[in-house]
mmCIF file of C-alpha atoms in Angstrom:
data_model
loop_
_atom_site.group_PDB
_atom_site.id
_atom_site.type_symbol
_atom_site.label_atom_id
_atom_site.label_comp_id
_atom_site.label_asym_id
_atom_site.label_seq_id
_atom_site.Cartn_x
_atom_site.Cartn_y
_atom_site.Cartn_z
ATOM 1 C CA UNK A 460 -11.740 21.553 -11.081
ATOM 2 C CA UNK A 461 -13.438 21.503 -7.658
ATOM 3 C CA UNK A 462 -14.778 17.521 -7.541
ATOM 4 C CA UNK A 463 -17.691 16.426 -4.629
ATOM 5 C CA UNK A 464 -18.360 12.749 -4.478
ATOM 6 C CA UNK A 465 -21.206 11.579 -2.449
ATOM 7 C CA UNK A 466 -20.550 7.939 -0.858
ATOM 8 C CA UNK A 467 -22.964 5.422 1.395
ATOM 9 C CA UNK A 468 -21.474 3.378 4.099
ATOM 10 C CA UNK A 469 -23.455 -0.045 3.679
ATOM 11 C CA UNK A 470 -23.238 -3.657 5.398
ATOM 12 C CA UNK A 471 -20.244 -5.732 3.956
ATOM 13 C CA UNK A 472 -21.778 -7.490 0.733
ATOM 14 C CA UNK A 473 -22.956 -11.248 1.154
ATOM 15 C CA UNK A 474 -23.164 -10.243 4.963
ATOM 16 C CA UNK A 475 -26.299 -12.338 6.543
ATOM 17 C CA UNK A 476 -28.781 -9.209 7.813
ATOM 18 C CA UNK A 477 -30.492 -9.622 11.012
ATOM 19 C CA UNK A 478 -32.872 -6.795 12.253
ATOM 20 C CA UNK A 479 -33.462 -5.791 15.615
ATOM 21 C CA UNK A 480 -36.530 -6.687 18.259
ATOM 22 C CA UNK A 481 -38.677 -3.788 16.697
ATOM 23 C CA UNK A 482 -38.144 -4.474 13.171
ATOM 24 C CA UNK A 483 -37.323 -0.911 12.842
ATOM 25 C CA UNK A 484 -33.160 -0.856 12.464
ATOM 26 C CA UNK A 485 -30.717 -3.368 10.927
ATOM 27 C CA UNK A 486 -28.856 -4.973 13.748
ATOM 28 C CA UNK A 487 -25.574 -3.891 13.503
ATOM 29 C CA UNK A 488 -23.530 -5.579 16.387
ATOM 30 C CA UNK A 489 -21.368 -8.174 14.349
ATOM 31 C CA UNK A 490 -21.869 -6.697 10.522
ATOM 32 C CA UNK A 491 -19.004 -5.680 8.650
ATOM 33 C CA UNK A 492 -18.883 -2.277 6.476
ATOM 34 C CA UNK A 493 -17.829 -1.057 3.577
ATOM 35 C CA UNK A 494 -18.659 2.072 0.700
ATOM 36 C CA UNK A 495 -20.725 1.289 -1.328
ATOM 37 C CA UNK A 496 -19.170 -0.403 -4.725
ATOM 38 C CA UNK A 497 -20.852 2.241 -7.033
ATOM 39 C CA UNK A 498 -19.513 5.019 -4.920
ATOM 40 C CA UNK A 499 -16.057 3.503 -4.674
ATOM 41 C CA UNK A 500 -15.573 3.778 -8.407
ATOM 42 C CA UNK A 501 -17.230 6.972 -7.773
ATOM 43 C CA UNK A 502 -14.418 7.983 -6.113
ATOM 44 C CA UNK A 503 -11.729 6.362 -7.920
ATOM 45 C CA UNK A 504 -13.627 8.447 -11.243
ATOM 46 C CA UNK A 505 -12.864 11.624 -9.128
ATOM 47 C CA UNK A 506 -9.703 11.217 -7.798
ATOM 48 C CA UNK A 507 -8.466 10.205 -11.818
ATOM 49 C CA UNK A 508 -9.715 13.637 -12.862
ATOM 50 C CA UNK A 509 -8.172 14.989 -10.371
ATOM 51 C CA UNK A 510 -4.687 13.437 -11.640
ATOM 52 C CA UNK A 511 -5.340 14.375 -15.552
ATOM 53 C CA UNK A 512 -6.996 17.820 -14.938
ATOM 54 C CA UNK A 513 -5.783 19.163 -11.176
ATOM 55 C CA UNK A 514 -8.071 20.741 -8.779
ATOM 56 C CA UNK A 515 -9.282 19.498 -5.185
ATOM 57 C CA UNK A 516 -11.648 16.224 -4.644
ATOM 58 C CA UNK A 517 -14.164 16.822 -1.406
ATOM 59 C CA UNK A 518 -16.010 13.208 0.158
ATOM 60 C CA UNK A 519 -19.283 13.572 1.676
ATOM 61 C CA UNK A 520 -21.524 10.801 3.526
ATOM 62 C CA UNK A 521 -24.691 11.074 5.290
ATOM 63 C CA UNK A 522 -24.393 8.312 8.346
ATOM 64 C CA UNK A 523 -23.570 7.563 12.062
ATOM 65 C CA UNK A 524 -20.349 8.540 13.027
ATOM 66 C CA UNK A 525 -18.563 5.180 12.441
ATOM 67 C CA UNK A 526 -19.212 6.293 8.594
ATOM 68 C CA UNK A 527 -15.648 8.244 9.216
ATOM 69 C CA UNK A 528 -14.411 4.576 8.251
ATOM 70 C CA UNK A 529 -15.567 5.355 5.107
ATOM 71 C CA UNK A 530 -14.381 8.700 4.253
ATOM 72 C CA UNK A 531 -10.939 8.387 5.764
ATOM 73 C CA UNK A 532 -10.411 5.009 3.049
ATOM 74 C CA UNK A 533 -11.671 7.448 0.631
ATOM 75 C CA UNK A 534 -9.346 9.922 1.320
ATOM 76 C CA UNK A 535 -6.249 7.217 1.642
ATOM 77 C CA UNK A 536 -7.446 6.903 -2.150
ATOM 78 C CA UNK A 537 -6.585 10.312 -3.288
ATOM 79 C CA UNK A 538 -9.938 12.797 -1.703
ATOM 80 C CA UNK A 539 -8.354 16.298 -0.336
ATOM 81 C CA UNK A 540 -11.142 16.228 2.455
ATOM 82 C CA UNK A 541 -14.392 14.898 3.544
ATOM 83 C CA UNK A 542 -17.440 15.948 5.042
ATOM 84 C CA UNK A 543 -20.164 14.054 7.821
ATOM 85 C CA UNK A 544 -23.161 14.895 7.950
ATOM 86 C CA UNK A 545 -24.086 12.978 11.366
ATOM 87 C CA UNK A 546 -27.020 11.159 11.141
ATOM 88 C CA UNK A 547 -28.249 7.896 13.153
ATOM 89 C CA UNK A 548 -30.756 5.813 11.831
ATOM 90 C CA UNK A 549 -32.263 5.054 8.404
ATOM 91 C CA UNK A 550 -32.661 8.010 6.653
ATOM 92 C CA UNK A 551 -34.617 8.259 2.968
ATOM 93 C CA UNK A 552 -33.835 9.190 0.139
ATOM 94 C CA UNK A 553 -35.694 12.598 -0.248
ATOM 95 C CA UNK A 554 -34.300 13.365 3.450
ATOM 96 C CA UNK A 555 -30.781 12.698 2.238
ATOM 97 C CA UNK A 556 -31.015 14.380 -0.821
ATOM 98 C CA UNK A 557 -32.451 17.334 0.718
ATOM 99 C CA UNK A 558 -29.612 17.196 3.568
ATOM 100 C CA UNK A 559 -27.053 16.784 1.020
ATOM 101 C CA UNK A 560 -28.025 20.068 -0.878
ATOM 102 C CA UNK A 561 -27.895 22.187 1.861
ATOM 103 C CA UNK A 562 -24.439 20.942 3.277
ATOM 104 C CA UNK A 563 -23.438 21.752 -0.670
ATOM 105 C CA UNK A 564 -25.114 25.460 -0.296
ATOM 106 C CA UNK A 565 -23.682 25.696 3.050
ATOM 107 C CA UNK A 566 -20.206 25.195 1.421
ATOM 108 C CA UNK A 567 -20.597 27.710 -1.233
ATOM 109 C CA UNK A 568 -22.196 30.372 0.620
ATOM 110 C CA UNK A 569 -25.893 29.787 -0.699
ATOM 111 C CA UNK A 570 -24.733 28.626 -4.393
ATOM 112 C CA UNK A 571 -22.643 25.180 -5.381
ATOM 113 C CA UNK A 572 -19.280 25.418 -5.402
ATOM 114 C CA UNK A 573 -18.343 22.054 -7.154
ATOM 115 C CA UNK A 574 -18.110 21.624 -10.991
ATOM 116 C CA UNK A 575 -18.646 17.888 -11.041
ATOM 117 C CA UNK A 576 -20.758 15.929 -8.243
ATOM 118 C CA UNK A 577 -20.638 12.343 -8.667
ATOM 119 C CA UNK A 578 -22.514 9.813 -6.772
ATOM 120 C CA UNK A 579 -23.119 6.408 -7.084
ATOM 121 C CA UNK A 580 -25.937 4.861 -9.685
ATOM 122 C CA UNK A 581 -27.395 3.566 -6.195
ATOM 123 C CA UNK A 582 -26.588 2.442 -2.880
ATOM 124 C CA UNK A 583 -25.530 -1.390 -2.508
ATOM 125 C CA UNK A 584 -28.087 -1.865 0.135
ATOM 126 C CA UNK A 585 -30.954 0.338 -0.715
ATOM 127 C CA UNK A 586 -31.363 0.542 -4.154
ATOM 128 C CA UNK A 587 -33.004 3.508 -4.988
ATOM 129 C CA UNK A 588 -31.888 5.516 -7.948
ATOM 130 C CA UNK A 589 -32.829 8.708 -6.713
ATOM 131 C CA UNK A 590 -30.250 11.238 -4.408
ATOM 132 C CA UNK A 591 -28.174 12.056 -6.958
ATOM 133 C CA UNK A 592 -31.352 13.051 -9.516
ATOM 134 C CA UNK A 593 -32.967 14.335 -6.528
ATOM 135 C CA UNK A 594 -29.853 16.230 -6.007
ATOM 136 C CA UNK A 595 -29.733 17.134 -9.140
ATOM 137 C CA UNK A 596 -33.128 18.895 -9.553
ATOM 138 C CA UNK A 597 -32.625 20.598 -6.590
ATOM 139 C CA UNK A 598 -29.610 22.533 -7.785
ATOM 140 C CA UNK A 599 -31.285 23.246 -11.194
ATOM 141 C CA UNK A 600 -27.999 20.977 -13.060
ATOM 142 C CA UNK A 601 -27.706 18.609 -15.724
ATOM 143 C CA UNK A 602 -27.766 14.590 -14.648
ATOM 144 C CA UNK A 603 -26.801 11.976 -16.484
ATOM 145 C CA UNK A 604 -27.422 8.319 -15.010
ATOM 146 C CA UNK A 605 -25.813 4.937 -15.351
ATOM 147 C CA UNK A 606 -22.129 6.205 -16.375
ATOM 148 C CA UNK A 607 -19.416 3.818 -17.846
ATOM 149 C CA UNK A 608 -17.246 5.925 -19.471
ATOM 150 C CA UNK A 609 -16.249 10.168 -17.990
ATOM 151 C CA UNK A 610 -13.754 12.254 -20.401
ATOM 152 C CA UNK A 611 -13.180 15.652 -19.777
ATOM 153 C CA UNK A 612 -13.913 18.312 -22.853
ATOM 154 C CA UNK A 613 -12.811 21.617 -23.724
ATOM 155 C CA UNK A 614 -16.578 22.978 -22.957
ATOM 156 C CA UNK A 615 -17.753 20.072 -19.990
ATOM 157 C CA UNK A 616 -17.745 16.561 -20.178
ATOM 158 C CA UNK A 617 -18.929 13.309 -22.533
ATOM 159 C CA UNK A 618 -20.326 10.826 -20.485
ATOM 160 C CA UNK A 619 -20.973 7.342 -21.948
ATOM 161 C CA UNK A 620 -23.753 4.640 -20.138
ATOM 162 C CA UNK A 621 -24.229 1.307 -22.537
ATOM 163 C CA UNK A 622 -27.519 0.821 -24.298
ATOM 164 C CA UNK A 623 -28.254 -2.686 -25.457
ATOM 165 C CA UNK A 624 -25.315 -3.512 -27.615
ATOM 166 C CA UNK A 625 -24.050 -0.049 -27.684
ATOM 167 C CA UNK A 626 -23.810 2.871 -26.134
ATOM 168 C CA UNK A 627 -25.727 5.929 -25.543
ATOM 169 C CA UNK A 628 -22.949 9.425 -25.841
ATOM 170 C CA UNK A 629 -24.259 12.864 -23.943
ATOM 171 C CA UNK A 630 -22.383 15.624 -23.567
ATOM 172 C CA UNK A 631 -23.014 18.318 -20.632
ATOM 173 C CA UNK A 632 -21.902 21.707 -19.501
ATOM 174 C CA UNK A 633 -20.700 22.085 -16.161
ATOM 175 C CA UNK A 634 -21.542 21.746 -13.458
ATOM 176 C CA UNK A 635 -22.977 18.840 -13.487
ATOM 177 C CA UNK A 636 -24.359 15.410 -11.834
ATOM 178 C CA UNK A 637 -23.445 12.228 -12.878
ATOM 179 C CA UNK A 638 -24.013 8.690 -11.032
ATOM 180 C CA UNK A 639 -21.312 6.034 -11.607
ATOM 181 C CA UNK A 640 -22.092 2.226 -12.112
ATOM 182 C CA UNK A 641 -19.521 -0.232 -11.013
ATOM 183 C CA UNK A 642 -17.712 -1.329 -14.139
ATOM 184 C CA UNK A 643 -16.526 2.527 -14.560
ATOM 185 C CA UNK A 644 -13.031 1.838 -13.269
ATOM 186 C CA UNK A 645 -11.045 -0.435 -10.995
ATOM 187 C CA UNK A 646 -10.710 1.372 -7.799
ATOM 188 C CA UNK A 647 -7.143 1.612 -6.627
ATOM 189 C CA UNK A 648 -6.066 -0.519 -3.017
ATOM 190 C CA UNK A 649 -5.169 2.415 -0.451
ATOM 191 C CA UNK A 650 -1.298 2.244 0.033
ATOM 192 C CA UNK A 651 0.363 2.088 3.375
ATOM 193 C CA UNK A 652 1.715 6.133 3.093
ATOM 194 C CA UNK A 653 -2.016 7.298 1.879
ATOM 195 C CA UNK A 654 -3.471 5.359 4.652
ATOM 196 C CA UNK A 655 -1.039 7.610 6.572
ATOM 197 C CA UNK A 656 -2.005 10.651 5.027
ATOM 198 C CA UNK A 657 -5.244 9.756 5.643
ATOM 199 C CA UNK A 658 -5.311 9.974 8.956
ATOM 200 C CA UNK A 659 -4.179 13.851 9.201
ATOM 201 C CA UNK A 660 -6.495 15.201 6.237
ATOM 202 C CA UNK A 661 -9.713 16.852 7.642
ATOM 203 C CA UNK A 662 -13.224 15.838 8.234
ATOM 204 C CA UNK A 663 -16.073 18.144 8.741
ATOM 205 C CA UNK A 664 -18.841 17.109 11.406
ATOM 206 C CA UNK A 665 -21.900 18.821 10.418
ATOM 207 C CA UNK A 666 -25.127 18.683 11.876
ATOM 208 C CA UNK A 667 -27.755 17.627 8.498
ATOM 209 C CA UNK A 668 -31.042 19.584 7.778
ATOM 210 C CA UNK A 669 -33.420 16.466 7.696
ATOM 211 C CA UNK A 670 -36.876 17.081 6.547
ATOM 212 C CA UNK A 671 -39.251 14.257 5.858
ATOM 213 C CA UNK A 672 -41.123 13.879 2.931
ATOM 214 C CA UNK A 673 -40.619 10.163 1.747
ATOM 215 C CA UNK A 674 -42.716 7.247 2.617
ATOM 216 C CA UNK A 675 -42.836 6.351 6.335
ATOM 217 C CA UNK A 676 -41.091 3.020 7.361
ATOM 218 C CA UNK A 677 -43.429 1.108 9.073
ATOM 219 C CA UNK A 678 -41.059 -1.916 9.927
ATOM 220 C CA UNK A 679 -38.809 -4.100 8.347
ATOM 221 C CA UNK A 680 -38.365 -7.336 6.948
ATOM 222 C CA UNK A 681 -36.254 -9.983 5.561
ATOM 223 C CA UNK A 682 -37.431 -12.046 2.373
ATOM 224 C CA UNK A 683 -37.533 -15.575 2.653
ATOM 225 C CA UNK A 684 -34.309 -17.304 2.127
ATOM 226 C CA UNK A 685 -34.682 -19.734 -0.793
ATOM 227 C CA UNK A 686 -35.298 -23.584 -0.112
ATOM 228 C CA UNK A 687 -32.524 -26.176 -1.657
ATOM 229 C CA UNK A 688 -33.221 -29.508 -1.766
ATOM 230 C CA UNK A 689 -31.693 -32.721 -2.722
ATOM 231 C CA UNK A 690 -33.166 -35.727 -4.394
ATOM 232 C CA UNK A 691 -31.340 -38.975 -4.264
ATOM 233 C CA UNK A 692 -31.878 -40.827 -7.883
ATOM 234 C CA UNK A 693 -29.935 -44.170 -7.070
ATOM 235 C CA UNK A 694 -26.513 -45.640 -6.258
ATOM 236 C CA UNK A 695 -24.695 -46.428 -9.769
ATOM 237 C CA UNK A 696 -26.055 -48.349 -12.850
ATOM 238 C CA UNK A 697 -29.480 -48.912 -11.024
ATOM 239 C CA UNK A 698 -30.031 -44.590 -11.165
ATOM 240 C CA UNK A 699 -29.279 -44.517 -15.132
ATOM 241 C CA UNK A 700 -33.579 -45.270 -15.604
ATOM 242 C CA UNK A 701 -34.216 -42.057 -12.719
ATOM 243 C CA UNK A 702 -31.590 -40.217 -14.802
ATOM 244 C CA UNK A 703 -33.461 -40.580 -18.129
ATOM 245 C CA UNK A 704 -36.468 -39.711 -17.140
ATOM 246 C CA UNK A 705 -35.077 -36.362 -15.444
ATOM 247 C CA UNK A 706 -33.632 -34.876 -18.476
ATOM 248 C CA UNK A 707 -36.667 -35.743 -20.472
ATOM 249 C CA UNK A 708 -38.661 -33.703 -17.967
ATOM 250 C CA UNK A 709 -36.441 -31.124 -18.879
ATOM 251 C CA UNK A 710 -36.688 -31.589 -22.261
ATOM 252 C CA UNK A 711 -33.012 -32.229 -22.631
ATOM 253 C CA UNK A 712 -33.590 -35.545 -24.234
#
């Protein structure tokens, strides 16, 4: 089983985001990174198949080149080898998904060589719930979305996402695309040795095929940070009346 799992690096969650003089970039200079929670049980999914069923698991990201942070912890997880497509900037959706397919052609000599390609529900930073469909309708394969649950069959997989109290069952042929919420898995702390390893398994530099298409970013900006206030109701027996009166107006009383 030949596994691709597509990964985002993204600022450190809960990091405070300032944005440069133009409004046109994210400033960068003391942010923290990380993957991208979805795509890290992404590739904790992958490199568990890999253990049940054999075969070879392949990282990709679409970033600067600092996103080799990225794919080297992916690889200390378990990945065989990773692949950069070198990219500064913000780059959207349609442009990544388009740049992703061809570095997946490009790999298989015109056709896709993976069975399963795995990506995360969406990016931690973004949000948009598209590359891997976008992906997917590119390469003419089966998607399914919003995955908590991947078993391997004798004919392709059953994937499980919940629904309400339940949960919705599909099963698909391979190969296939399916997007991985956080939930999926617990992904595995790199060990000293695969951190190791790590270092000496390969990464491919390859130059993307961006073509535009999306919405053009004017500039951006941060939403307003949320007020808190505090309101003093009295010092001890005298604040019992204020007290009252506040749960009534919220009908707790």
């Amino acid at each position: 089983m030949k596994i691709l799992v597509c990964l985002k690096r993204v600022p450190t969650t809960g990091a405070r985001i300032l944005l440069t003089a133009d409004e046109q970039e994210i400033d960068t200079r003391n942010l923290g990174f990380a993957m991208s929670p979805h795509e890290e049980c992404a590739v904790e999914a992958g490199v568990q198949l890999i253990e049940q069923h054999g075969g070879s698991l392949t990282v990709l990201t679409l970033g600067p080149e600092e996103a080799v942070e990225q794919l080297r912890y992916a690889l200390a997880m378990g990945a065989d080898d990773a692949i950069l497509l070198a990219a500064s900037g913000d780059v959207d959706p349609m442009a990544t998904a388009g740049a992703i397919t061809a570095a997946i052609r490009e790999r298989g000599g015109g056709e896709n060589p993976f069975d399963v390609l795995l990506f995360g529900n969406e990016a931690a930073d973004s949000g948009g719930y598209q590359v891997g469909i976008r992906v997917a309708h590119a390469l003419g394969l089966p998607c399914v979305t919003g995955v908590k649950r991947l078993d391997v069959t004798a004919d392709g997989l059953e994937v499980r996402r919940e629904a309400g109290t339940g949960w919705e069952v599909y099963r698909v042929p391979l190969p296939a695309v399916i997007t991985i919420r956080e939930g999926i898995n617990l992904p595995r702390y790199p060990s000293v040795p695969g951190r190791l390893r790590a270092k000496k398994k390969p990464v491919e530099t390859v130059e993307p095929h961006l073509v535009g298409g999306g919405p053009e970013k004017i500039r951006l900006v941060n939403p307003p940070e949320q007020d808190h206030a505090v309101q003093i109701l009295g010092q001890g027996p005298a604040a019992v009346p204020r007290i009252v009166e506040l749960l009534q107006e919220l009908r707790l009383l």
